[in-house]
PDB file of C-alpha atoms in Angstrom:
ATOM      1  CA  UNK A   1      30.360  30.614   4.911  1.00 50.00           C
ATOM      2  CA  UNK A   2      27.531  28.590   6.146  1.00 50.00           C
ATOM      3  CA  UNK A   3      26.341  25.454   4.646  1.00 53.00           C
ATOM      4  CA  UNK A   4      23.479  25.295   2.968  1.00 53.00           C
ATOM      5  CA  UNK A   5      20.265  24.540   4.057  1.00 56.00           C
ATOM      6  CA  UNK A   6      18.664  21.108   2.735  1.00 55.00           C
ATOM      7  CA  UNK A   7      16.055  21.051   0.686  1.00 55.00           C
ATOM      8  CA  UNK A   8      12.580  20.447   1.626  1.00 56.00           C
ATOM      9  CA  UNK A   9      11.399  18.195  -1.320  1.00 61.00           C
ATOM     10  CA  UNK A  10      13.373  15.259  -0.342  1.00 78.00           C
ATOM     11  CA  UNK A  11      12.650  11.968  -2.584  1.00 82.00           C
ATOM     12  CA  UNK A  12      13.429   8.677  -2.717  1.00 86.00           C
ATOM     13  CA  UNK A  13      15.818   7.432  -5.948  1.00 90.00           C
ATOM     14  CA  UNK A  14      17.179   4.459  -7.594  1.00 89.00           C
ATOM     15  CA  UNK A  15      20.981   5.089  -7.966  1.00 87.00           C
ATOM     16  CA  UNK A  16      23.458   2.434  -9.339  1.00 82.00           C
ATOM     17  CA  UNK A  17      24.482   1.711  -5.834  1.00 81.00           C
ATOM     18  CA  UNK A  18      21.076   1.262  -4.270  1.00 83.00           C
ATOM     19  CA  UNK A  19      18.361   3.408  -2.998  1.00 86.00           C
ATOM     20  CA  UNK A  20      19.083   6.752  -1.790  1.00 88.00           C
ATOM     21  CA  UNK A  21      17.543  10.260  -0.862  1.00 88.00           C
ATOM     22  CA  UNK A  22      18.192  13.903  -2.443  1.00 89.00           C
ATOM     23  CA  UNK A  23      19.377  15.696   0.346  1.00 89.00           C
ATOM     24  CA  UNK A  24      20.227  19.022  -1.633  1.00 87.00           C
ATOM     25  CA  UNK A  25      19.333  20.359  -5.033  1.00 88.00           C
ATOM     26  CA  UNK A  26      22.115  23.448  -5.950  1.00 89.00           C
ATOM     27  CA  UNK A  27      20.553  26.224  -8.323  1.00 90.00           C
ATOM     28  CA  UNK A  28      22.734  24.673 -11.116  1.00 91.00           C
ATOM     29  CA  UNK A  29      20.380  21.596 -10.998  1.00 88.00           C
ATOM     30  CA  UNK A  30      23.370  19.191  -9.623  1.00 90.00           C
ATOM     31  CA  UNK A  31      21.279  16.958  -6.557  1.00 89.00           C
ATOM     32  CA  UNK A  32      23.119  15.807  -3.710  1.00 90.00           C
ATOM     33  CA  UNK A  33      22.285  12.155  -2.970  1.00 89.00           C
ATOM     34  CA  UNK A  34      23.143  10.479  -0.117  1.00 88.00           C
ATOM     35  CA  UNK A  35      23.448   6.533  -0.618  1.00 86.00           C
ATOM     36  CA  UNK A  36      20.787   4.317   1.518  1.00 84.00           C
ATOM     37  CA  UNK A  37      22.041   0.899   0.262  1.00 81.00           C
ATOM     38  CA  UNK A  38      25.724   1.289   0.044  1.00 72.00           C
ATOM     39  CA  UNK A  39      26.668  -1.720   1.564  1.00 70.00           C
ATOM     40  CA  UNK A  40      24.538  -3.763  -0.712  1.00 68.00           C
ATOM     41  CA  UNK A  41      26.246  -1.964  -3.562  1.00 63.00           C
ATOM     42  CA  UNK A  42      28.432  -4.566  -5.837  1.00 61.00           C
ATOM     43  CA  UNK A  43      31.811  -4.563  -4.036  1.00 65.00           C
ATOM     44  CA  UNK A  44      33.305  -3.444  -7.737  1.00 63.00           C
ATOM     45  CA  UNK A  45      31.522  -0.081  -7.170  1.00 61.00           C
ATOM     46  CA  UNK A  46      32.088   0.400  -3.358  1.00 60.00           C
ATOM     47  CA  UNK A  47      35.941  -0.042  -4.325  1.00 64.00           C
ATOM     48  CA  UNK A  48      36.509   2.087  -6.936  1.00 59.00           C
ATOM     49  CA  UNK A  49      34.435   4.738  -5.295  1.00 60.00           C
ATOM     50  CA  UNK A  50      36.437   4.175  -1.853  1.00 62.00           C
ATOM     51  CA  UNK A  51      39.528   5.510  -4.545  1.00 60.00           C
ATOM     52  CA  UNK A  52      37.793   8.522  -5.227  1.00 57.00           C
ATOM     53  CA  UNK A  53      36.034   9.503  -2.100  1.00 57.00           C
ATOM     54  CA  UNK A  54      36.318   9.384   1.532  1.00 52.00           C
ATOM     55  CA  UNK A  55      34.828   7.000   4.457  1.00 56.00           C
ATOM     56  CA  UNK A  56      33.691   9.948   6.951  1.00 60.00           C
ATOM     57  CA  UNK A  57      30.479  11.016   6.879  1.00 65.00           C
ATOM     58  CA  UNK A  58      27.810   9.486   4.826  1.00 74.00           C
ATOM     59  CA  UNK A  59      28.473   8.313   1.513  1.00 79.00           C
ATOM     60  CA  UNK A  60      27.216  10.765  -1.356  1.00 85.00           C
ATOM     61  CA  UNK A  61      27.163  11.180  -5.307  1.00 87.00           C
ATOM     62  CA  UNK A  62      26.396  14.209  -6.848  1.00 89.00           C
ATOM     63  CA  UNK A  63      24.815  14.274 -10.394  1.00 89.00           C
ATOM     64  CA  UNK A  64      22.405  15.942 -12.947  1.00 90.00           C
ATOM     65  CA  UNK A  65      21.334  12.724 -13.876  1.00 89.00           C
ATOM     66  CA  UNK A  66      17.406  12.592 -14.293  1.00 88.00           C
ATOM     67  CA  UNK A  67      17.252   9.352 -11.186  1.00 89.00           C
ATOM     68  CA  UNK A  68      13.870   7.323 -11.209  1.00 87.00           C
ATOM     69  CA  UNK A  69      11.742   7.469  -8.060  1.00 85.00           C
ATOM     70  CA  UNK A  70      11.811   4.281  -5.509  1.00 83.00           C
ATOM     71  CA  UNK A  71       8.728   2.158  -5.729  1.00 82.00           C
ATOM     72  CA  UNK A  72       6.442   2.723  -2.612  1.00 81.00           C
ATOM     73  CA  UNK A  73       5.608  -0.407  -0.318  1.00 85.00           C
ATOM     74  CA  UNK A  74       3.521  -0.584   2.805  1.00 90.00           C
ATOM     75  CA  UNK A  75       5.075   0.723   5.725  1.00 88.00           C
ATOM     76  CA  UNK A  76       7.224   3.425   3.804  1.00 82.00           C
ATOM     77  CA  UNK A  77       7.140   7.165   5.636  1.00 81.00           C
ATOM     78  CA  UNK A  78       5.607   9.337   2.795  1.00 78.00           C
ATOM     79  CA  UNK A  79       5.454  13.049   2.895  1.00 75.00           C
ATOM     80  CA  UNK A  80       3.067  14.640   1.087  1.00 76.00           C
ATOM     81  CA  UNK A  81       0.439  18.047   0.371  1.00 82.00           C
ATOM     82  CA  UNK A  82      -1.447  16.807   2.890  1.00 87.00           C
ATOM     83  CA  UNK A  83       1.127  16.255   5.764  1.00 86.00           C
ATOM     84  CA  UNK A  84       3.276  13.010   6.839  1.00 86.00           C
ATOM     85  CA  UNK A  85       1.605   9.506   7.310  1.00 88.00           C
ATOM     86  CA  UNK A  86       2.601   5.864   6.649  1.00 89.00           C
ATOM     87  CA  UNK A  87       1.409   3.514   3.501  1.00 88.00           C
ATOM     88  CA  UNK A  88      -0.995   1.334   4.654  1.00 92.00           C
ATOM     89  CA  UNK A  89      -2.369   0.136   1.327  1.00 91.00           C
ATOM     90  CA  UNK A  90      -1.345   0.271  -2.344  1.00 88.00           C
ATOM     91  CA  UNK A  91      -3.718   0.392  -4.844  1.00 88.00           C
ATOM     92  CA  UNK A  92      -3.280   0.250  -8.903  1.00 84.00           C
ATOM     93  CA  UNK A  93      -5.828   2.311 -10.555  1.00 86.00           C
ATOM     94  CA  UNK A  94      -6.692   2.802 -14.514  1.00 86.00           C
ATOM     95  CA  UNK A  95      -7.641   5.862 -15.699  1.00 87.00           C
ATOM     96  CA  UNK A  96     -10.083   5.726 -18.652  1.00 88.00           C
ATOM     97  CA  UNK A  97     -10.617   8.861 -20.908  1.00 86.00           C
ATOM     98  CA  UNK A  98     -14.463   9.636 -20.977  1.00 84.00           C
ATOM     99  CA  UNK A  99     -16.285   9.491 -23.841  1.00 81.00           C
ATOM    100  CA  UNK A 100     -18.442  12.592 -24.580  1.00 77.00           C
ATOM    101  CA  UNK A 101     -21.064  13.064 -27.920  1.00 66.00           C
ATOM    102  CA  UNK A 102     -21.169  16.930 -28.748  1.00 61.00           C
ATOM    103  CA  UNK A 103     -24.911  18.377 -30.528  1.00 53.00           C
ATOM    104  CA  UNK A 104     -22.648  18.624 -33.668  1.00 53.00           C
ATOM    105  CA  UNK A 105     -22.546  15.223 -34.258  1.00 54.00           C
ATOM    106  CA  UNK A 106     -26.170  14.778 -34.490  1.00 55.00           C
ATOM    107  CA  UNK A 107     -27.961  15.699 -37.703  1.00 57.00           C
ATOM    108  CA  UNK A 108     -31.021  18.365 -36.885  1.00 56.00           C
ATOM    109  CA  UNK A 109     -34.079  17.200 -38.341  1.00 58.00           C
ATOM    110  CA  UNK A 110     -35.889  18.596 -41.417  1.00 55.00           C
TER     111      UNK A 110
END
């Protein structure tokens, strides 16, 4: 049986051993993530997961978990809509809701 193929949307996410990057989403909705930051993982965690798993390969979790997305910074590779580029600038925006007067409001004259 072949493996299967990786999923496209890849994304950055904040696990409890670091950052690291869905490599596979499986129909069931379990997402296969495969640890950036292990080694700056709490040595607590990289133990008892050491028990559990194996050293070959990369290290991986796999969970259903809803993970948060990693904060952009300048310099981070972004994919996108548009195609692949680099951050060059961040910029915090506000969005205000428009105000809008409809003719109802207004009282027709007598």
């Amino acid at each position: 049986m072949a493996p299967p193929e990786q999923n496209k949307d890849q994304r950055l996410v904040e696990t409890q051993f670091g950052k690291g990057l869905v490599v596979f989403t499986r129909p069931d909705g379990t997402q296969e993530v495969e640890l950036l930051e292990w080694k700056k993982s709490v040595k607590e965690t990289r133990v008892a997961a050491k028990q559990y798993g194996t050293s070959k390969g990369p290290h991986m979790i796999y969970t259903k978990d809803a993970l948060d997305s990693v904060d952009p910074k300048v310099g981070d590779d972004v994919i996108c809509s548009f195609g692949r580029g680099t951050v060059t600038n961040i910029v915090r925006v506000k969005i205000v809701k428009k105000e809008t007067s409809s003719s109802s409001d207004e009282t027709a004259p007598d």
